[in-house]
Amino acid sequence: MKQAVKANREQQSEEILKHNKLSVTDSRKFILAFFLQQKGAISHGDIEKKAADRFDRVTIYRTLQTFVDRGLVHTIPTADNSIRYALCKDDCGKGEHHDHHIHFICDKCRQTFCLDDVVTPEIRLPRGYSAGHVEVVVEGVCKDCR
Amino acid sequence: MKQAVKANREQQSEEILKHNKLSVTDSRKFILAFFLQQKGAISHGDIEKKAADRFDRVTIYRTLQTFVDRGLVHTIPTADNSIRYALCKDDCGKGEHHDHHIHFICDKCRQTFCLDDVVTPEIRLPRGYSAGHVEVVVEGVCKDCR
DNA sequence: CTTAAAAAAGCAACAATGTTGCAAAAAGCC
DNA sequence: GGCTTTTTGCAACATTGTTGCTTTTTTAAG
């Protein structure tokens, strides 16, 4: 049963890669499947632990970079100097990101979530400043930990 | 003339340190004066460059950590893996931070500013989530670069 | 001003994280 | 299958951050 779910994620990963005109390789399938399995955002370290020597560290860095470049994942800023990555939703697609959603970091489980349903608010800036991207990170307790 | 301004910042730094019951040392005065001089937020690297071997790298790390612990400065999350620090305003004070303001990163000069007058908006979270701290980072073009 | 206790700085060594160049291997394509 | 392009693995290196310990500086008290 669980085997079937995993196989499905592998299948799904392969389709996503092809759809984005990326070569289908073991590491990319593995990392993408990890993203699909994961509810929250993940870091390079998370992948390295999970992969456990199946791939070179450098490969993981490069794969993540490729995914970011192609708009498959986006980065989430954190205060503790560890870049986290999360899968982009369909509406991100090629080129620009439309990640209007906010990010949530749980103080207890330390997981990072994309709250896709919560839209970033309009920010009124002082005269002279023009806004591009707005990033909102909320820290608190998630629904599983409360 | 400029000499006087600099001397004044040194003086001011010393007062802040004493007010926070911290020993007055060269490195602390230097780093605090740098914060006072700077409009935006600064990183460990910025200080290291500015200090140019006057202090050990470790001392800078520890000084920054002390300042954060004592509530003199706060950290700002960024997407590019470099922790940035900014001076806290008076209302932060001892213990908890009240940095309700948002942060602004200029795409052109890459400086980070605290927009003290812009208050973080209320965020309506999905059922089950409870919010603690809310961090808003806006990227765009600052008033000096437009 | 001198001095003893406390705090901070400097040094060295280490750990973690991220980057680059290049040769070998795998994927894509006819 | 064979050829071209892309990706991987490896090694070496750069940057960033941490820890333990000794020396120096600061503080506070006489």
Tab-separated table of C-alpha atoms (C1' of nucleotides) in Angstrom:
chain	number	residue	atom	x	y	z
A	1	MET	CA	0.000	0.000	0.000
A	2	LYS	CA	2.568	2.553	1.072
A	3	GLN	CA	4.756	1.236	-1.685
A	4	ALA	CA	2.095	2.291	-4.144
A	5	VAL	CA	1.975	5.829	-2.773
A	6	LYS	CA	5.718	6.151	-3.069
A	7	ALA	CA	5.709	4.787	-6.599
A	8	ASN	CA	3.038	7.316	-7.446
A	9	ARG	CA	5.179	10.171	-6.194
A	10	GLU	CA	8.091	8.937	-8.273
A	11	GLN	CA	5.783	8.829	-11.273
A	12	GLN	CA	4.507	12.303	-10.537
A	13	SER	CA	8.043	13.642	-10.144
A	14	GLU	CA	8.992	12.254	-13.518
A	15	GLU	CA	6.058	13.975	-15.150
A	16	ILE	CA	6.893	17.297	-13.532
A	17	LEU	CA	10.494	17.041	-14.716
A	18	LYS	CA	9.459	16.252	-18.280
A	19	HIS	CA	6.878	18.997	-18.237
A	20	ASN	CA	9.658	21.427	-17.309
A	21	LYS	CA	11.965	20.044	-19.984
A	22	LEU	CA	14.497	18.816	-17.465
A	23	SER	CA	16.467	15.588	-17.833
A	24	VAL	CA	15.012	12.855	-15.675
A	25	THR	CA	17.714	11.678	-13.280
A	26	ASP	CA	17.727	9.704	-10.061
A	27	SER	CA	18.648	12.638	-7.852
A	28	ARG	CA	16.029	14.932	-9.331
A	29	LYS	CA	13.331	12.311	-8.999
A	30	PHE	CA	14.373	11.629	-5.437
A	31	ILE	CA	14.465	15.262	-4.363
A	32	LEU	CA	11.237	16.154	-6.120
A	33	ALA	CA	9.492	13.156	-4.561
A	34	PHE	CA	10.736	14.367	-1.188
A	35	PHE	CA	9.164	17.746	-1.820
A	36	LEU	CA	5.883	16.103	-2.804
A	37	GLN	CA	5.881	13.944	0.303
A	38	GLN	CA	6.700	16.835	2.610
A	39	LYS	CA	4.017	19.131	3.930
A	40	GLY	CA	6.392	21.945	4.807
A	41	ALA	CA	9.462	23.586	3.374
A	42	ILE	CA	12.786	21.772	3.420
A	43	SER	CA	16.429	22.743	3.583
A	44	HIS	CA	19.492	21.411	1.848
A	45	GLY	CA	20.380	19.688	5.099
A	46	ASP	CA	17.050	17.874	5.265
A	47	ILE	CA	17.632	16.421	1.825
A	48	GLU	CA	21.187	15.450	2.624
A	49	LYS	CA	20.050	13.555	5.704
A	50	LYS	CA	17.222	11.864	3.837
A	51	ALA	CA	19.388	10.911	0.905
A	52	ALA	CA	22.086	9.471	3.164
A	53	ASP	CA	25.012	9.303	0.745
A	54	ARG	CA	22.948	8.255	-2.219
A	55	PHE	CA	23.972	11.497	-3.895
A	56	ASP	CA	26.857	13.898	-3.621
A	57	ARG	CA	26.339	17.080	-1.628
A	58	VAL	CA	27.206	19.108	-4.677
A	59	THR	CA	24.534	17.371	-6.708
A	60	ILE	CA	21.919	18.365	-4.163
A	61	TYR	CA	23.047	21.988	-4.248
A	62	ARG	CA	22.960	22.044	-8.012
A	63	THR	CA	19.622	20.294	-8.214
A	64	LEU	CA	18.053	22.795	-5.836
A	65	GLN	CA	19.542	25.654	-7.813
A	66	THR	CA	18.125	24.200	-11.012
A	67	PHE	CA	14.693	23.844	-9.453
A	68	VAL	CA	14.763	27.447	-8.270
A	69	ASP	CA	15.928	28.671	-11.683
A	70	ARG	CA	13.144	26.788	-13.402
A	71	GLY	CA	10.508	27.988	-11.005
A	72	LEU	CA	9.713	24.574	-9.549
A	73	VAL	CA	10.525	25.653	-6.020
A	74	HIS	CA	10.979	28.964	-4.253
A	75	THR	CA	13.116	29.991	-1.327
A	76	ILE	CA	11.806	31.146	2.013
A	77	PRO	CA	13.775	33.614	4.121
A	78	THR	CA	14.434	32.662	7.722
A	79	ALA	CA	16.070	34.406	10.619
A	80	ASP	CA	18.414	31.522	11.368
A	81	ASN	CA	20.527	31.513	8.262
A	82	SER	CA	19.198	28.366	6.683
A	83	ILE	CA	17.623	28.709	3.292
A	84	ARG	CA	14.452	26.697	2.988
A	85	TYR	CA	12.784	25.613	-0.204
A	86	ALA	CA	9.146	24.897	-0.961
A	87	LEU	CA	7.350	23.607	-4.011
A	88	CYS	CA	5.669	26.224	-6.103
A	89	LYS	CA	2.023	25.830	-6.906
A	90	ASP	CA	0.741	25.654	-10.471
A	91	ASP	CA	0.163	29.362	-10.774
A	92	CYS	CA	3.866	30.050	-10.323
A	93	GLY	CA	4.927	28.306	-13.474
A	94	LYS	CA	7.581	29.576	-15.797
A	95	GLY	CA	9.483	32.770	-15.269
A	96	GLU	CA	8.098	34.792	-12.434
A	97	HIS	CA	6.764	33.544	-9.161
A	98	HIS	CA	3.357	34.445	-7.968
A	99	ASP	CA	3.845	33.248	-4.455
A	100	HIS	CA	1.489	35.679	-2.888
A	101	HIS	CA	1.020	33.347	0.020
A	102	ILE	CA	2.624	33.702	3.409
A	103	HIS	CA	4.949	31.356	5.249
A	104	PHE	CA	4.521	29.946	8.697
A	105	ILE	CA	7.247	28.616	10.983
A	106	CYS	CA	6.126	26.510	13.923
A	107	ASP	CA	7.983	27.287	17.137
A	108	LYS	CA	7.485	23.744	18.388
A	109	CYS	CA	8.159	21.411	15.477
A	110	ARG	CA	10.280	24.009	13.623
A	111	GLN	CA	8.612	23.073	10.376
A	112	THR	CA	7.961	25.681	7.756
A	113	PHE	CA	4.648	25.721	5.940
A	114	CYS	CA	3.312	27.572	2.964
A	115	LEU	CA	-0.120	28.888	3.845
A	116	ASP	CA	-1.393	28.961	0.303
A	117	ASP	CA	-4.757	30.352	1.274
A	118	VAL	CA	-3.394	33.366	3.116
A	119	VAL	CA	-2.598	36.169	0.729
A	120	THR	CA	0.095	38.717	1.504
A	121	PRO	CA	-1.496	42.014	2.508
A	122	GLU	CA	-1.027	45.291	0.707
A	123	ILE	CA	1.756	47.296	2.318
A	124	ARG	CA	1.617	51.060	2.223
A	125	LEU	CA	5.198	52.288	1.916
A	126	PRO	CA	6.586	55.733	2.710
A	127	ARG	CA	6.953	58.217	-0.118
A	128	GLY	CA	9.771	57.323	-2.489
A	129	TYR	CA	9.805	53.592	-1.904
A	130	SER	CA	8.386	51.257	-4.515
A	131	ALA	CA	7.483	47.691	-3.641
A	132	GLY	CA	8.296	44.607	-5.615
A	133	HIS	CA	8.050	41.319	-3.815
A	134	VAL	CA	6.519	41.153	-0.342
A	135	GLU	CA	7.496	38.318	1.963
A	136	VAL	CA	5.564	37.558	5.129
A	137	VAL	CA	6.812	35.027	7.650
A	138	VAL	CA	4.695	34.284	10.691
A	139	GLU	CA	6.070	32.441	13.681
A	140	GLY	CA	3.723	30.670	16.036
A	141	VAL	CA	2.237	27.258	16.707
A	142	CYS	CA	0.885	25.144	13.882
A	143	LYS	CA	-2.345	23.229	13.945
A	144	ASP	CA	-0.622	19.902	14.591
A	145	CYS	CA	1.378	21.138	17.573
A	146	ARG	CA	-1.088	23.202	19.528
B	1	MET	CA	33.771	68.774	11.623
B	2	LYS	CA	33.306	65.153	10.650
B	3	GLN	CA	35.638	64.269	13.437
B	4	ALA	CA	33.175	65.781	15.839
B	5	VAL	CA	30.313	63.709	14.479
B	6	LYS	CA	32.310	60.562	14.850
B	7	ALA	CA	33.362	61.462	18.369
B	8	ASN	CA	29.735	62.071	19.180
B	9	ARG	CA	28.764	58.601	17.987
B	10	GLU	CA	31.503	57.102	20.124
B	11	GLN	CA	30.164	59.045	23.064
B	12	GLN	CA	26.629	57.935	22.335
B	13	SER	CA	27.745	54.307	22.016
B	14	GLU	CA	29.392	54.463	25.400
B	15	GLU	CA	26.231	55.777	26.998
B	16	ILE	CA	24.123	53.054	25.421
B	17	LEU	CA	26.500	50.393	26.673
B	18	LYS	CA	26.505	51.763	30.187
B	19	HIS	CA	22.758	52.129	30.143
B	20	ASN	CA	22.520	48.435	29.284
B	21	LYS	CA	25.016	47.496	31.985
B	22	LEU	CA	27.530	46.189	29.494
B	23	SER	CA	31.274	46.599	29.848
B	24	VAL	CA	32.594	49.365	27.652
B	25	THR	CA	35.168	47.873	25.298
B	26	ASP	CA	36.745	48.991	22.043
B	27	SER	CA	34.973	46.444	19.901
B	28	ARG	CA	31.562	47.164	21.363
B	29	LYS	CA	32.008	50.894	20.942
B	30	PHE	CA	33.197	50.408	17.396
B	31	ILE	CA	30.368	48.108	16.371
B	32	LEU	CA	27.699	50.161	18.073
B	33	ALA	CA	29.031	53.332	16.469
B	34	PHE	CA	28.835	51.552	13.119
B	35	PHE	CA	25.189	50.757	13.761
B	36	LEU	CA	24.502	54.369	14.675
B	37	GLN	CA	26.232	55.624	11.566
B	38	GLN	CA	24.451	53.196	9.287
B	39	LYS	CA	20.974	53.898	8.035
B	40	GLY	CA	20.231	50.281	7.199
B	41	ALA	CA	20.784	46.868	8.650
B	42	ILE	CA	24.240	45.339	8.632
B	43	SER	CA	25.687	41.860	8.540
B	44	HIS	CA	28.596	40.270	10.323
B	45	GLY	CA	30.523	40.526	7.074
B	46	ASP	CA	29.939	44.266	6.834
B	47	ILE	CA	31.419	44.745	10.267
B	48	GLU	CA	34.363	42.502	9.529
B	49	LYS	CA	35.203	44.492	6.420
B	50	LYS	CA	34.801	47.803	8.202
B	51	ALA	CA	36.871	46.701	11.178
B	52	ALA	CA	39.661	45.399	8.962
B	53	ASP	CA	41.553	43.217	11.430
B	54	ARG	CA	41.113	45.563	14.339
B	55	PHE	CA	39.156	42.815	16.067
B	56	ASP	CA	39.018	39.062	15.899
B	57	ARG	CA	36.197	37.507	13.913
B	58	VAL	CA	35.081	35.641	16.995
B	59	THR	CA	34.817	38.851	18.959
B	60	ILE	CA	32.464	40.267	16.358
B	61	TYR	CA	30.284	37.180	16.495
B	62	ARG	CA	30.143	37.285	20.249
B	63	THR	CA	29.497	41.016	20.376
B	64	LEU	CA	26.589	40.696	17.978
B	65	GLN	CA	25.200	37.804	19.992
B	66	THR	CA	25.471	39.878	23.165
B	67	PHE	CA	23.670	42.792	21.534
B	68	VAL	CA	20.869	40.507	20.383
B	69	ASP	CA	20.575	38.916	23.815
B	70	ARG	CA	20.380	42.314	25.484
B	71	GLY	CA	17.828	43.612	23.032
B	72	LEU	CA	20.060	46.283	21.531
B	73	VAL	CA	19.727	44.928	18.028
B	74	HIS	CA	17.390	42.502	16.291
B	75	THR	CA	17.902	40.126	13.395
B	76	ILE	CA	16.236	40.399	10.029
B	77	PRO	CA	15.542	37.299	7.958
B	78	THR	CA	16.754	37.320	4.382
B	79	ALA	CA	16.463	34.909	1.496
B	80	ASP	CA	20.167	34.922	0.730
B	81	ASN	CA	21.538	33.231	3.797
B	82	SER	CA	23.055	36.230	5.481
B	83	ILE	CA	21.740	37.271	8.852
B	84	ARG	CA	21.359	41.015	9.104
B	85	TYR	CA	21.141	43.061	12.262
B	86	ALA	CA	19.513	46.379	12.957
B	87	LEU	CA	19.417	48.659	15.959
B	88	CYS	CA	16.302	48.431	18.050
B	89	LYS	CA	14.354	51.556	18.799
B	90	ASP	CA	13.680	52.724	22.320
B	91	ASP	CA	10.385	50.897	22.630
B	92	CYS	CA	12.128	47.549	22.240
B	93	GLY	CA	14.143	47.856	25.409
B	94	LYS	CA	14.735	45.025	27.813
B	95	GLY	CA	13.362	41.563	27.346
B	96	GLU	CA	10.957	41.327	24.463
B	97	HIS	CA	11.149	43.093	21.153
B	98	HIS	CA	8.341	45.201	19.886
B	99	ASP	CA	9.624	45.488	16.375
B	100	HIS	CA	6.270	45.846	14.749
B	101	HIS	CA	7.877	47.596	11.840
B	102	ILE	CA	8.607	46.079	8.460
B	103	HIS	CA	11.922	45.689	6.667
B	104	PHE	CA	12.812	46.838	3.216
B	105	ILE	CA	15.580	45.516	0.985
B	106	CYS	CA	16.573	47.651	-1.971
B	107	ASP	CA	17.156	45.682	-5.165
B	108	LYS	CA	19.654	48.239	-6.397
B	109	CYS	CA	21.870	49.160	-3.456
B	110	ARG	CA	21.108	45.912	-1.586
B	111	GLN	CA	20.766	47.856	1.638
B	112	THR	CA	18.269	46.781	4.232
B	113	PHE	CA	16.172	49.386	6.005
B	114	CYS	CA	13.854	49.310	8.950
B	115	LEU	CA	10.723	51.198	7.989
B	116	ASP	CA	9.822	52.173	11.505
B	117	ASP	CA	6.666	53.966	10.484
B	118	VAL	CA	5.157	51.031	8.644
B	119	VAL	CA	3.413	48.687	11.036
B	120	THR	CA	3.059	44.992	10.277
B	121	PRO	CA	-0.489	44.208	9.232
B	122	GLU	CA	-2.822	41.830	11.007
B	123	ILE	CA	-2.659	38.396	9.420
B	124	ARG	CA	-5.712	36.174	9.479
B	125	LEU	CA	-4.460	32.604	9.827
B	126	PRO	CA	-6.308	29.380	9.012
B	127	ARG	CA	-8.100	27.561	11.833
B	128	GLY	CA	-5.692	25.897	14.242
B	129	TYR	CA	-2.718	28.176	13.706
B	130	SER	CA	-1.796	30.741	16.322
B	131	ALA	CA	0.456	33.656	15.465
B	132	GLY	CA	3.367	34.903	17.486
B	133	HIS	CA	5.829	37.132	15.731
B	134	VAL	CA	5.087	38.442	12.237
B	135	GLU	CA	7.958	39.421	9.978
B	136	VAL	CA	7.413	41.379	6.783
B	137	VAL	CA	10.205	41.922	4.292
B	138	VAL	CA	9.540	44.016	1.206
B	139	GLU	CA	11.878	44.041	-1.754
B	140	GLY	CA	11.853	46.955	-4.129
B	141	VAL	CA	13.630	50.217	-4.817
B	142	CYS	CA	14.419	52.614	-2.006
B	143	LYS	CA	13.928	56.352	-2.091
B	144	ASP	CA	17.618	57.038	-2.714
B	145	CYS	CA	17.926	54.673	-5.675
B	146	ARG	CA	14.805	55.344	-7.690
C	1	DC	C1'	46.083	54.653	42.358
C	2	DT	C1'	46.431	49.912	43.260
C	3	DT	C1'	44.537	45.544	43.214
C	4	DA	C1'	41.486	41.465	43.064
C	5	DA	C1'	37.488	39.501	40.711
C	6	DA	C1'	34.773	39.347	36.679
C	7	DA	C1'	34.188	39.947	31.933
C	8	DA	C1'	35.723	40.116	27.351
C	9	DA	C1'	39.183	39.448	23.679
C	10	DG	C1'	42.373	36.746	21.136
C	11	DC	C1'	43.990	32.490	19.388
C	12	DA	C1'	43.717	27.950	17.510
C	13	DA	C1'	41.309	24.343	16.089
C	14	DC	C1'	37.254	22.610	14.330
C	15	DA	C1'	32.541	22.031	12.084
C	16	DA	C1'	29.184	23.205	8.848
C	17	DT	C1'	27.905	25.136	4.610
C	18	DG	C1'	28.477	26.514	0.018
C	19	DT	C1'	31.373	26.947	-4.539
C	20	DT	C1'	34.303	25.745	-8.673
C	21	DG	C1'	36.789	23.037	-12.268
C	22	DC	C1'	37.202	18.986	-14.432
C	23	DA	C1'	36.796	14.075	-15.763
C	24	DA	C1'	33.525	10.213	-15.839
C	25	DA	C1'	28.876	8.696	-16.323
C	26	DA	C1'	24.203	8.977	-17.669
C	27	DA	C1'	20.361	10.886	-20.371
C	28	DG	C1'	18.392	12.412	-24.611
C	29	DC	C1'	17.971	11.966	-29.471
C	30	DC	C1'	18.489	10.396	-34.138
D	1	DG	C1'	23.639	1.464	-30.978
D	2	DG	C1'	26.232	5.576	-31.415
D	3	DC	C1'	26.769	10.501	-30.955
D	4	DT	C1'	25.951	14.883	-28.462
D	5	DT	C1'	24.500	17.202	-24.441
D	6	DT	C1'	23.617	17.252	-19.768
D	7	DT	C1'	24.376	15.816	-15.234
D	8	DT	C1'	27.019	13.632	-11.708
D	9	DG	C1'	30.897	12.672	-8.589
D	10	DC	C1'	35.144	13.941	-6.855
D	11	DA	C1'	38.596	16.870	-5.019
D	12	DA	C1'	39.941	20.960	-3.582
D	13	DC	C1'	38.839	25.235	-1.819
D	14	DA	C1'	36.266	29.385	0.274
D	15	DT	C1'	33.186	31.216	3.577
D	16	DT	C1'	30.781	31.274	7.720
D	17	DG	C1'	30.000	30.115	12.323
D	18	DT	C1'	31.351	27.581	16.890
D	19	DT	C1'	34.009	26.027	21.071
D	20	DG	C1'	37.656	25.651	24.649
D	21	DC	C1'	41.173	27.784	26.746
D	22	DT	C1'	44.569	31.443	27.910
D	23	DT	C1'	45.640	36.212	28.152
D	24	DT	C1'	44.165	40.807	28.467
D	25	DT	C1'	41.059	44.366	29.732
D	26	DT	C1'	37.414	46.245	32.425
D	27	DT	C1'	35.140	47.064	36.552
D	28	DA	C1'	34.539	47.962	41.200
D	29	DA	C1'	36.293	48.246	45.810
D	30	DG	C1'	39.679	49.628	49.062
